[in-house]
Coordinates of C-alpha atoms in Angstrom, one line a residue:
X207 CA -50.7 -4.2 20.5
X208 CA -48.7 -7.4 19.8
X209 CA -45.2 -8.0 21.2
X210 CA -42.8 -10.7 19.9
X211 CA -40.9 -11.8 23.0
X212 CA -38.4 -14.7 22.6
X213 CA -40.5 -16.0 19.7
X214 CA -43.8 -15.7 21.4
X215 CA -46.6 -13.3 20.3
X216 CA -48.1 -11.5 23.3
X217 CA -51.3 -9.4 23.2
X218 CA -50.8 -6.3 25.3
X219 CA -53.7 -4.1 26.5
X220 CA -52.0 -0.8 27.2
X221 CA -54.9 0.3 29.5
X222 CA -54.8 -2.8 31.6
X223 CA -51.1 -3.7 31.6
X224 CA -49.2 -2.3 34.5
X225 CA -45.6 -1.5 33.5
X226 CA -44.6 0.6 36.4
X227 CA -43.3 -2.1 38.7
X228 CA -40.0 -1.7 40.6
X229 CA -39.7 -5.1 42.1
X230 CA -40.5 -8.5 40.6
X231 CA -42.6 -9.3 43.7
X232 CA -44.8 -6.2 43.0
X233 CA -46.1 -7.6 39.7
X234 CA -49.8 -8.2 39.7
X235 CA -50.3 -12.0 39.2
X236 CA -53.8 -11.4 37.7
X237 CA -52.2 -9.5 34.8
X238 CA -51.4 -12.1 32.2
X239 CA -48.7 -9.9 30.5
X240 CA -46.9 -9.0 33.7
X241 CA -47.2 -12.6 35.1
X242 CA -45.6 -13.9 31.9
X243 CA -42.8 -11.3 32.0
X244 CA -42.2 -12.1 35.7
X245 CA -41.8 -15.8 34.9
X246 CA -39.3 -15.1 32.1
X247 CA -37.3 -12.8 34.3
X248 CA -37.0 -15.4 37.0
X249 CA -35.8 -18.2 34.7
X250 CA -33.4 -16.4 32.3
X251 CA -29.7 -16.6 33.3
X252 CA -28.0 -13.2 33.1
X253 CA -25.0 -13.8 35.3
X254 CA -26.6 -12.4 38.4
X255 CA -26.6 -14.8 41.4
X256 CA -29.3 -12.5 42.8
X257 CA -31.3 -9.6 41.2
X258 CA -29.1 -6.5 40.6
X259 CA -25.8 -8.1 41.8
X260 CA -24.0 -7.3 38.5
X261 CA -25.1 -3.7 38.5
X262 CA -25.9 -1.6 35.5
X263 CA -25.7 -3.5 32.2
X264 CA -24.4 -1.5 29.3
X265 CA -24.8 -2.0 25.5
X266 CA -21.6 -1.1 23.7
X267 CA -23.2 -1.0 20.2
X268 CA -22.8 2.8 20.2
X269 CA -19.3 3.9 21.2
X270 CA -18.4 7.6 21.5
X271 CA -15.0 7.3 19.7
X272 CA -14.6 11.1 19.6
X273 CA -14.7 11.5 23.4
X274 CA -12.4 8.5 23.9
X275 CA -9.8 9.9 21.5
X276 CA -9.7 13.4 22.9
X277 CA -9.5 12.1 26.4
X278 CA -6.7 9.7 25.4
X279 CA -4.8 12.6 23.8
X280 CA -5.3 14.7 26.9
X281 CA -3.9 12.0 29.1
X282 CA -0.8 11.7 26.9
X283 CA -0.2 15.4 27.2
X284 CA -0.9 15.9 30.9
X285 CA -0.6 12.5 32.6
X286 CA 2.9 11.2 33.3
X287 CA 1.6 7.6 33.8
X288 CA -0.1 7.5 30.4
X289 CA 2.9 9.1 28.7
X290 CA 5.2 6.5 30.3
X291 CA 3.0 3.7 29.0
X292 CA 3.1 5.0 25.4
X293 CA 6.8 5.6 25.5
X294 CA 7.5 2.1 26.9
X295 CA 5.4 0.4 24.2
X296 CA 7.0 2.4 21.4
X297 CA 10.6 1.8 22.7
X298 CA 10.1 -1.9 22.8
X299 CA 7.7 -2.6 19.9
X300 CA 9.1 -0.3 17.2
X301 CA 12.3 1.4 18.5
X302 CA 14.4 2.0 15.4
X303 CA 12.0 0.1 13.2
X304 CA 11.3 -3.6 12.4
X305 CA 13.8 -4.8 9.8
X306 CA 13.1 -6.9 6.7
X307 CA 14.3 -10.5 6.3
X308 CA 13.2 -11.7 2.9
X309 CA 12.5 -15.4 2.7
X310 CA 11.0 -16.5 -0.6
X311 CA 9.6 -20.0 -1.0
X312 CA 11.8 -21.8 -3.5
X313 CA 9.1 -24.4 -4.2
X314 CA 7.1 -21.8 -6.0
X315 CA 9.9 -19.5 -7.2
X316 CA 11.9 -22.3 -8.9
X317 CA 15.2 -20.6 -7.9
X318 CA 18.3 -22.5 -7.0
X319 CA 19.9 -21.9 -3.6
X320 CA 22.5 -19.5 -5.0
X321 CA 19.9 -17.6 -7.1
X322 CA 17.7 -17.3 -4.0
X323 CA 20.6 -15.8 -2.0
X324 CA 21.3 -13.3 -4.7
X325 CA 17.6 -12.4 -4.9
X326 CA 17.4 -11.9 -1.2
X327 CA 20.5 -9.7 -1.0
X328 CA 19.3 -7.5 -3.9
X329 CA 15.8 -7.2 -2.6
X330 CA 16.8 -6.3 0.9
X331 CA 19.4 -3.8 -0.4
X332 CA 16.8 -2.1 -2.6
X333 CA 14.2 -2.0 0.1
X334 CA 16.7 -0.6 2.6
X335 CA 17.6 2.3 0.3
X336 CA 14.0 3.0 -0.2
X337 CA 13.2 2.8 3.5
X338 CA 16.0 5.2 4.5
X339 CA 15.1 7.9 2.0
X340 CA 12.1 10.1 3.1
X341 CA 11.8 11.5 -0.4
X342 CA 11.0 8.0 -1.7
X343 CA 8.9 6.3 1.1
X344 CA 7.0 9.2 2.7
X345 CA 4.2 11.0 1.0
X346 CA 5.2 14.2 2.8
X347 CA 8.9 13.6 2.3
X348 CA 9.7 14.1 5.9
X349 CA 10.1 10.7 7.6
X350 CA 12.0 7.5 7.0
X351 CA 10.2 4.1 7.0
X352 CA 11.3 3.5 10.6
X353 CA 9.9 6.9 11.7
X354 CA 6.7 6.1 9.8
X355 CA 6.4 2.9 11.8
X356 CA 6.7 4.8 15.1
X357 CA 4.2 7.5 13.9
X358 CA 1.7 4.8 12.8
X359 CA 2.0 2.8 16.0
X360 CA 1.8 5.8 18.3
X361 CA -1.3 7.3 16.5
X362 CA -3.1 4.0 16.6
X363 CA -2.3 3.6 20.3
X364 CA -3.6 7.0 21.2
X365 CA -6.4 7.5 18.7
X366 CA -7.4 3.9 18.4
X367 CA -6.7 3.6 14.7
X368 CA -4.8 5.2 11.8
X369 CA -5.5 5.2 8.1
X370 CA -2.7 4.1 5.7
X371 CA -2.9 5.3 2.1
X372 CA -0.5 4.2 -0.6
X373 CA 0.4 6.7 -3.2
X374 CA 2.7 6.4 -6.2
X375 CA 5.7 8.7 -6.6
X376 CA 5.4 10.2 -10.1
X377 CA 9.1 10.5 -10.5
X378 CA 10.4 7.2 -9.1
X379 CA 7.2 5.2 -9.7
X380 CA 7.6 3.7 -6.2
X381 CA 5.0 3.6 -3.5
X382 CA 4.8 6.3 -0.9
X383 CA 3.0 6.1 2.4
X384 CA 0.5 8.7 3.7
X385 CA -0.7 8.4 7.3
X386 CA -4.0 9.9 8.4
X387 CA -5.1 10.2 12.0
X388 CA -8.2 8.1 12.7
X389 CA -9.9 11.1 14.2
X390 CA -10.2 12.5 10.7
X391 CA -12.2 9.5 9.5
X392 CA -15.9 10.6 9.9
X393 CA -19.2 10.1 8.3
X394 CA -20.2 13.1 6.2
X395 CA -23.5 14.7 7.1
X396 CA -26.3 14.1 4.5
X397 CA -24.0 12.1 2.2
X398 CA -25.6 9.4 0.1
X399 CA -23.2 6.5 -0.7
X400 CA -23.3 4.2 -3.7
X401 CA -26.3 2.0 -4.2
X402 CA -26.4 -0.9 -1.8
X403 CA -23.5 0.4 0.4
X404 CA -23.7 1.8 3.9
X405 CA -21.5 4.2 5.9
X406 CA -20.7 3.6 9.6
X407 CA -18.2 5.8 11.5
X408 CA -16.6 7.1 8.4
X409 CA -16.2 3.6 6.7
X410 CA -18.2 2.6 3.6
X411 CA -19.3 -1.0 3.4
X412 CA -20.6 -2.9 0.5
X413 CA -23.6 -5.3 0.7
X414 CA -21.3 -8.1 1.8
X415 CA -20.0 -6.1 4.8
X416 CA -16.5 -5.4 3.3
X417 CA -14.8 -2.1 3.7
X418 CA -14.6 -0.4 0.3
X419 CA -13.9 3.3 1.1
X420 CA -13.0 5.8 3.9
X421 CA -14.2 9.4 4.3
X422 CA -11.5 11.8 5.4
X423 CA -12.4 15.1 6.9
X424 CA -10.6 18.0 5.3
X425 CA -10.7 21.6 6.6
X426 CA -9.8 24.4 4.2
X427 CA -8.6 26.8 7.0
X428 CA -8.3 30.5 6.3
X429 CA -6.8 32.5 9.1
X430 CA -7.8 35.9 7.7
X431 CA -11.5 34.9 7.3
X432 CA -12.7 32.4 9.8
X433 CA -16.3 32.4 8.5
X434 CA -15.2 31.1 5.1
X435 CA -13.5 28.0 6.6
X436 CA -15.1 25.0 4.8
X437 CA -15.3 21.5 6.1
X438 CA -15.1 19.0 3.2
X439 CA -14.9 15.2 3.0
X440 CA -12.8 13.2 0.6
X441 CA -13.7 9.6 -0.3
X442 CA -10.6 7.4 -0.3
X443 CA -11.2 4.0 -2.0
X444 CA -9.8 0.9 -0.3
X445 CA -8.9 -0.8 -3.6
X446 CA -7.4 0.6 -6.8
X447 CA -10.0 0.7 -9.6
X448 CA -7.6 -0.6 -12.3
X449 CA -5.2 -2.8 -10.3
X450 CA -7.6 -4.1 -7.7
X451 CA -4.8 -4.1 -5.1
X452 CA -5.3 -2.7 -1.7
X453 CA -4.3 1.0 -1.5
X454 CA -6.0 2.1 1.8
X455 CA -6.7 0.4 5.1
X456 CA -7.0 1.0 8.8
X457 CA -4.4 -0.1 11.3
X458 CA -5.8 -0.6 14.8
X459 CA -3.9 0.0 18.0
X460 CA -5.8 -2.5 20.1
X461 CA -6.5 -5.8 18.4
X462 CA -8.7 -7.2 21.2
X463 CA -11.8 -5.7 19.7
X464 CA -15.2 -7.2 18.9
X465 CA -15.9 -8.3 15.3
X466 CA -18.8 -5.9 15.0
X467 CA -16.8 -2.8 16.0
X468 CA -16.1 -0.6 13.1
X469 CA -13.3 1.5 14.6
X470 CA -10.5 1.0 17.1
X471 CA -10.5 2.3 20.6
X472 CA -7.5 3.9 22.3
X473 CA -5.5 1.2 24.2
X474 CA -6.1 3.0 27.5
X475 CA -9.8 3.6 27.0
X476 CA -10.8 1.1 29.7
X477 CA -8.4 2.7 32.3
X478 CA -8.8 6.4 31.5
X479 CA -10.5 7.2 34.8
X480 CA -7.9 5.2 36.8
X481 CA -5.0 7.1 35.3
X482 CA -6.8 10.5 35.8
X483 CA -7.6 9.7 39.5
X484 CA -4.1 8.4 40.2
X485 CA -2.7 11.6 38.8
X486 CA -5.0 13.6 41.0
X487 CA -4.0 11.6 44.0
X488 CA -0.3 12.2 43.2
X489 CA -0.8 15.9 42.8
X490 CA -2.7 16.1 46.1
X491 CA 0.0 14.3 48.0
X492 CA 2.7 16.4 46.4
X493 CA 0.9 19.6 47.3
X494 CA 0.4 18.4 50.8
X495 CA 4.1 17.7 51.2
X496 CA 4.9 21.2 49.9
X497 CA 2.6 22.8 52.4
X498 CA 3.9 20.7 55.1
X499 CA 7.4 21.9 54.3
X500 CA 6.3 25.6 54.3
X501 CA 4.8 25.3 57.8
X502 CA 7.6 23.9 60.0
X503 CA 5.8 24.7 63.4
X504 CA 3.3 26.8 65.2
X505 CA 2.9 28.1 68.8
X506 CA 0.4 26.5 71.1
X507 CA -0.9 29.3 73.4
X508 CA -2.9 29.4 76.6
X509 CA -5.7 31.8 76.9
X510 CA -4.7 35.4 77.3
X511 CA -1.0 34.9 76.5
X512 CA 1.1 36.0 73.6
X513 CA 4.8 36.3 72.8
X514 CA 6.7 38.8 70.8
X515 CA 7.1 38.4 67.1
X516 CA 9.9 36.8 65.1
X517 CA 12.1 39.8 65.7
X518 CA 12.8 38.5 69.1
X519 CA 14.1 35.1 67.8
X520 CA 17.4 34.1 66.2
X521 CA 18.0 37.1 63.9
X522 CA 20.8 38.8 62.1
X523 CA 21.2 42.6 62.5
X524 CA 23.1 44.9 60.2
X525 CA 23.6 48.7 60.1
X526 CA 24.1 50.5 56.9
X527 CA 24.4 54.2 56.0
X528 CA 21.7 55.7 53.7
X529 CA 21.1 59.1 52.3
X530 CA 17.9 61.1 52.8
X531 CA 16.2 63.4 50.3
X532 CA 17.7 66.5 51.8
X533 CA 21.2 65.0 51.4
X534 CA 21.7 64.2 55.0
X535 CA 23.0 60.7 55.9
X536 CA 21.7 58.5 58.6
X537 CA 22.2 55.0 60.0
X538 CA 19.6 52.3 59.1
X539 CA 19.4 49.0 61.0
X540 CA 18.2 45.9 59.0
X541 CA 16.9 42.8 60.7
X542 CA 16.6 39.4 58.9
X543 CA 15.7 36.0 60.2
X544 CA 18.2 33.1 59.9
X545 CA 17.2 29.7 58.5
X546 CA 15.8 27.5 61.3
X547 CA 14.5 30.4 63.4
X548 CA 14.3 29.6 67.2
X549 CA 11.7 31.2 69.4
X550 CA 13.5 32.2 72.6
X551 CA 11.1 34.9 73.7
X552 CA 8.0 32.8 74.5
X553 CA 5.8 33.7 77.4
X554 CA 4.8 31.3 80.1
X555 CA 2.3 28.8 78.9
X556 CA 3.4 28.9 75.2
X557 CA 4.8 25.8 73.6
X558 CA 6.3 25.3 70.0
X559 CA 4.5 22.4 68.3
X560 CA 5.8 20.8 65.1
X561 CA 3.4 21.1 62.1
X562 CA 3.1 17.4 61.1
X563 CA 0.2 16.3 58.9
X564 CA 1.5 12.8 58.2
X565 CA 1.8 13.8 54.5
X566 CA 2.7 12.5 52.1
X567 CA 0.9 9.3 52.9
X568 CA 3.4 6.5 53.7
X569 CA 1.2 4.1 51.8
X570 CA 1.1 6.2 48.6
X571 CA 4.0 4.3 46.9
X572 CA 2.4 0.8 47.5
X573 CA -1.0 2.1 46.4
X574 CA 0.5 3.6 43.3
X575 CA 2.3 0.4 42.4
X576 CA -0.9 -1.6 42.9
X577 CA -2.8 0.6 40.4
X578 CA 0.0 0.5 37.9
X579 CA 0.2 -3.2 38.1
X580 CA -3.5 -3.5 37.4
X581 CA -3.1 -1.2 34.4
X582 CA -0.1 -3.1 33.1
X583 CA -1.8 -6.5 33.3
X584 CA -4.8 -5.1 31.5
X585 CA -2.7 -4.2 28.4
X586 CA -0.5 -7.3 28.5
X587 CA 2.7 -5.7 30.0
X588 CA 4.7 -7.2 32.9
X589 CA 4.6 -4.6 35.7
X590 CA 8.4 -4.8 36.0
X591 CA 8.8 -3.7 32.4
X592 CA 6.3 -0.8 32.8
X593 CA 7.8 0.6 36.0
X594 CA 11.4 -0.3 35.0
X595 CA 11.9 -1.8 38.5
X596 CA 13.7 -5.1 38.6
X597 CA 14.1 -5.6 42.3
X598 CA 13.6 -9.4 42.5
X599 CA 16.1 -12.2 41.8
X600 CA 17.5 -13.2 38.5
X601 CA 14.9 -15.8 37.8
X602 CA 12.0 -13.5 38.5
X603 CA 13.5 -10.7 36.3
X604 CA 14.2 -13.2 33.5
X605 CA 10.6 -14.5 33.7
X606 CA 9.3 -11.0 33.4
X607 CA 11.6 -10.5 30.4
X608 CA 10.4 -13.7 28.8
X609 CA 6.7 -12.8 29.3
X610 CA 7.3 -9.5 27.6
X611 CA 9.1 -11.3 24.8
X612 CA 6.0 -13.3 24.2
X613 CA 4.0 -10.1 24.0
X614 CA 6.4 -8.6 21.6
X615 CA 6.4 -11.7 19.4
X616 CA 2.7 -11.5 19.0
X617 CA 2.7 -7.7 18.6
X618 CA 5.4 -7.8 15.9
X619 CA 3.5 -10.4 14.0
X620 CA 0.3 -8.4 14.0
X621 CA 2.0 -5.2 13.1
X622 CA 3.9 -7.0 10.2
X623 CA 0.7 -8.4 8.8
X624 CA -1.3 -5.2 9.2
X625 CA 1.3 -2.8 7.8
X626 CA 4.8 -4.0 7.0
X627 CA 4.1 -7.0 4.8
X628 CA 1.6 -5.0 2.7
X629 CA 4.1 -2.3 2.1
X630 CA 6.8 -4.8 1.2
X631 CA 4.6 -6.6 -1.3
X632 CA 3.6 -3.4 -3.0
X633 CA 7.2 -2.3 -3.2
X634 CA 8.3 -5.6 -4.8
X635 CA 5.3 -5.6 -7.3
X636 CA 6.0 -2.0 -8.4
X637 CA 9.8 -2.7 -8.7
X638 CA 9.1 -5.8 -10.9
X639 CA 6.6 -3.9 -13.1
X640 CA 9.0 -1.0 -13.5
X641 CA 11.8 -3.3 -14.4
X642 CA 14.0 -2.5 -11.3
X643 CA 13.9 -6.2 -10.3
X644 CA 14.2 -9.1 -12.8
X645 CA 11.8 -11.9 -12.0
X646 CA 9.9 -13.3 -15.0
X647 CA 7.9 -15.8 -13.0
X648 CA 6.8 -13.1 -10.6
X649 CA 6.0 -10.7 -13.4
X650 CA 3.7 -13.3 -15.0
X651 CA 2.1 -14.0 -11.6
X652 CA 1.4 -10.3 -11.2
X653 CA -0.2 -10.0 -14.7
X654 CA -2.3 -13.1 -14.1
X655 CA -3.1 -12.1 -10.5
X656 CA -1.7 -15.4 -9.2
X657 CA -1.9 -14.6 -5.5
X658 CA -0.2 -17.8 -4.3
X659 CA 2.9 -17.2 -6.4
X660 CA 3.1 -13.5 -5.5
X661 CA 2.9 -14.5 -1.8
X662 CA 5.7 -17.1 -2.3
X663 CA 8.0 -14.5 -3.8
X664 CA 7.3 -11.8 -1.3
X665 CA 7.3 -14.0 1.8
X666 CA 9.3 -12.3 4.6
X667 CA 9.8 -12.0 8.3
X668 CA 10.2 -8.9 10.3
X669 CA 12.4 -8.7 13.4
X670 CA 12.4 -6.0 16.1
X671 CA 15.3 -4.9 18.4
X672 CA 17.4 -7.5 20.1
X673 CA 16.5 -6.8 23.7
X674 CA 19.5 -6.8 26.1
X675 CA 20.1 -9.9 28.0
X676 CA 19.7 -10.0 31.8
X677 CA 22.9 -12.1 32.0
X678 CA 24.5 -12.4 28.6
X679 CA 27.1 -15.0 29.7
X680 CA 24.4 -17.4 30.8
X681 CA 22.4 -16.9 27.6
X682 CA 25.5 -17.4 25.4
X683 CA 26.4 -20.6 27.3
X684 CA 22.8 -21.9 27.0
X685 CA 22.7 -21.1 23.3
X686 CA 26.1 -22.8 22.8
X687 CA 24.8 -25.9 24.4
X688 CA 21.7 -25.8 22.3
X689 CA 23.8 -25.5 19.2
X690 CA 26.0 -28.4 20.3
X691 CA 23.0 -30.7 20.6
X692 CA 21.5 -29.4 17.3
X693 CA 18.4 -28.0 19.0
X694 CA 18.6 -24.5 17.4
X695 CA 20.2 -23.1 14.3
X696 CA 23.0 -20.5 14.2
X697 CA 20.7 -18.1 12.5
X698 CA 18.3 -18.4 15.5
X699 CA 21.1 -18.0 18.0
X700 CA 22.5 -14.9 16.3
X701 CA 19.1 -13.3 16.1
X702 CA 18.3 -13.9 19.7
X703 CA 21.6 -12.7 21.1
X704 CA 22.7 -10.1 18.7
X705 CA 19.7 -9.3 16.6
X706 CA 21.5 -10.2 13.3
X707 CA 21.3 -13.0 10.8
X708 CA 24.1 -15.6 10.8
X709 CA 25.0 -14.9 7.2
X710 CA 25.7 -11.2 8.0
X711 CA 27.7 -12.2 11.1
X712 CA 29.7 -14.7 9.1
X713 CA 30.5 -12.2 6.4
X714 CA 31.6 -9.6 8.9
X715 CA 33.8 -12.1 10.7
X716 CA 35.4 -13.1 7.4
X717 CA 36.3 -9.5 6.6
X718 CA 37.7 -9.0 10.1
X719 CA 39.8 -12.2 9.9
X720 CA 41.3 -11.1 6.6
X721 CA 42.1 -7.7 7.9
X722 CA 43.7 -9.1 11.0
X723 CA 45.8 -11.5 9.0
X724 CA 46.9 -8.7 6.8
X725 CA 48.0 -6.6 9.8
X726 CA 49.5 -9.6 11.6
X727 CA 47.1 -9.5 14.5
X728 CA 45.8 -12.6 16.2
X729 CA 42.7 -12.8 18.4
X730 CA 41.5 -15.3 21.0
X731 CA 39.5 -17.3 18.4
X732 CA 42.7 -17.7 16.4
X733 CA 44.9 -18.9 19.2
X734 CA 45.2 -22.1 21.3
X735 CA 44.8 -22.2 25.1
X736 CA 48.6 -21.6 25.3
X737 CA 48.3 -18.5 23.1
X738 CA 50.0 -20.1 20.1
X739 CA 48.5 -19.0 16.8
X740 CA 46.3 -21.6 15.1
X741 CA 47.6 -22.6 11.7
X742 CA 45.2 -23.7 9.0
X743 CA 45.5 -27.3 7.8
X744 CA 46.3 -26.2 4.2
X745 CA 49.0 -23.8 5.4
X746 CA 50.5 -26.5 7.6
X747 CA 50.5 -29.0 4.7
X748 CA 52.2 -26.5 2.4
X749 CA 54.9 -25.9 5.0
X750 CA 55.5 -29.6 5.5
X751 CA 55.8 -30.1 1.7
X752 CA 58.4 -27.4 1.5
X753 CA 60.3 -28.9 4.4
X754 CA 60.3 -32.4 2.8
X755 CA 61.5 -31.0 -0.5
X756 CA 64.4 -29.1 1.2
X757 CA 65.5 -32.3 3.0
X758 CA 65.5 -34.3 -0.3
X759 CA 67.7 -31.7 -2.0
X760 CA 70.1 -31.8 0.9
X761 CA 70.5 -35.6 0.6
X762 CA 71.2 -35.3 -3.1
X763 CA 73.9 -32.8 -2.5

């Protein structure tokens, strides 16, 4: 038999070759095959400073996604640590939903500044109405766009990935979003895909390795006749046959995956056993503490001795009158133990001993924190954020907050590119094609499939929640200094501190100022240090002109 090993052809005699060696030193040097293999094994670098130091080497080509998903779901339902991680991620990443900030590139749109502002305001208003109406944005007509963001992110975190399918509402002609749990994307048994294509883990690839379709498991469940339940699979194409636009894609919960991995793994897949064991440890300590509380003390006895029962201790006696079956009445004495019973009828040689098992373990809290810190760092979270404990000084807490802001900035960008931006582009394209938005240049770009122009018109940014400041006064002073030296823009300052755009803040301030002037109310920003109302230059000039005119008339008289 010939074996190609690292580019060398080796003739192997199965009868003579000895393959049953356990140690490299046991290889027979007179066997040419074994001697060659031994030489290769001694010279190849595998990361082991000495043989076997790394341990078992695993090949992750075949991943049991099914087991990982059901274990991840089980931890979410049963494990308080896992649930806390998911809740913390959703609260900070999505919260009430990432908001749209349209920002078309005027170099390609050929719009003036005023026209661009009008376009942005109209587009954002139209998208907001669509996003806040479940009947328009959700295929099942149940969730708003913000709720769909939470559902998508949660499913991708727990299951590893989630399938997004774009549908068209037949009434409004606007896109609707259908979310399908990644656990339902499976390879059909015995299914033959199109010529030249292959199926791996429920995903169909063409001959170039591009995803072209997904196979969704569908169960026709009949409660009355379980035997007639049928398991079907539906092929969902990734691109529209006529439009060529993307209509289905997978969103992954963990983006740190290898290029050759078809599916996403749950974000906690690498720490499932740690979370399970930590929960077992917590339950054991808690049960030990309960048992310790139930057994306050016991009696240490010498041989042959024994005291009376608890009825000789601190007790409460009460006599009540009861009736017998024959109608006669008699007195009944009831004895009950008081809390904290004291044994005062011990025999000689007996001694009360406190039942103390040293439980719960005094080191449990520090051990628990160490494990949680390890888990937090493995998924990119500062431990202070995950445990919601900010016990250090201001600088340390602020640095933890800054590190988490870096994580959120990356996470928001990835989520926007994977989901939000694609939805926004499809919403704008359908609105232009339906005539809801007027943009001739964009319409021609859609017809001609001018991707560059389409991207320029639909360019946008997505902002998450404005996380509360650790010390807002310090942050405001720092931002005011940065504005004074022209380091940042007012739009950036408003977004960092209040989570709003400067244009929106300015419009709201203008309305408030007009209302206060109408009601005759002045505020701090309209007064001097002495509390005197600030008069506009135009108003002061008009008052001076009126005063000069009155003085001139008096002189003429």
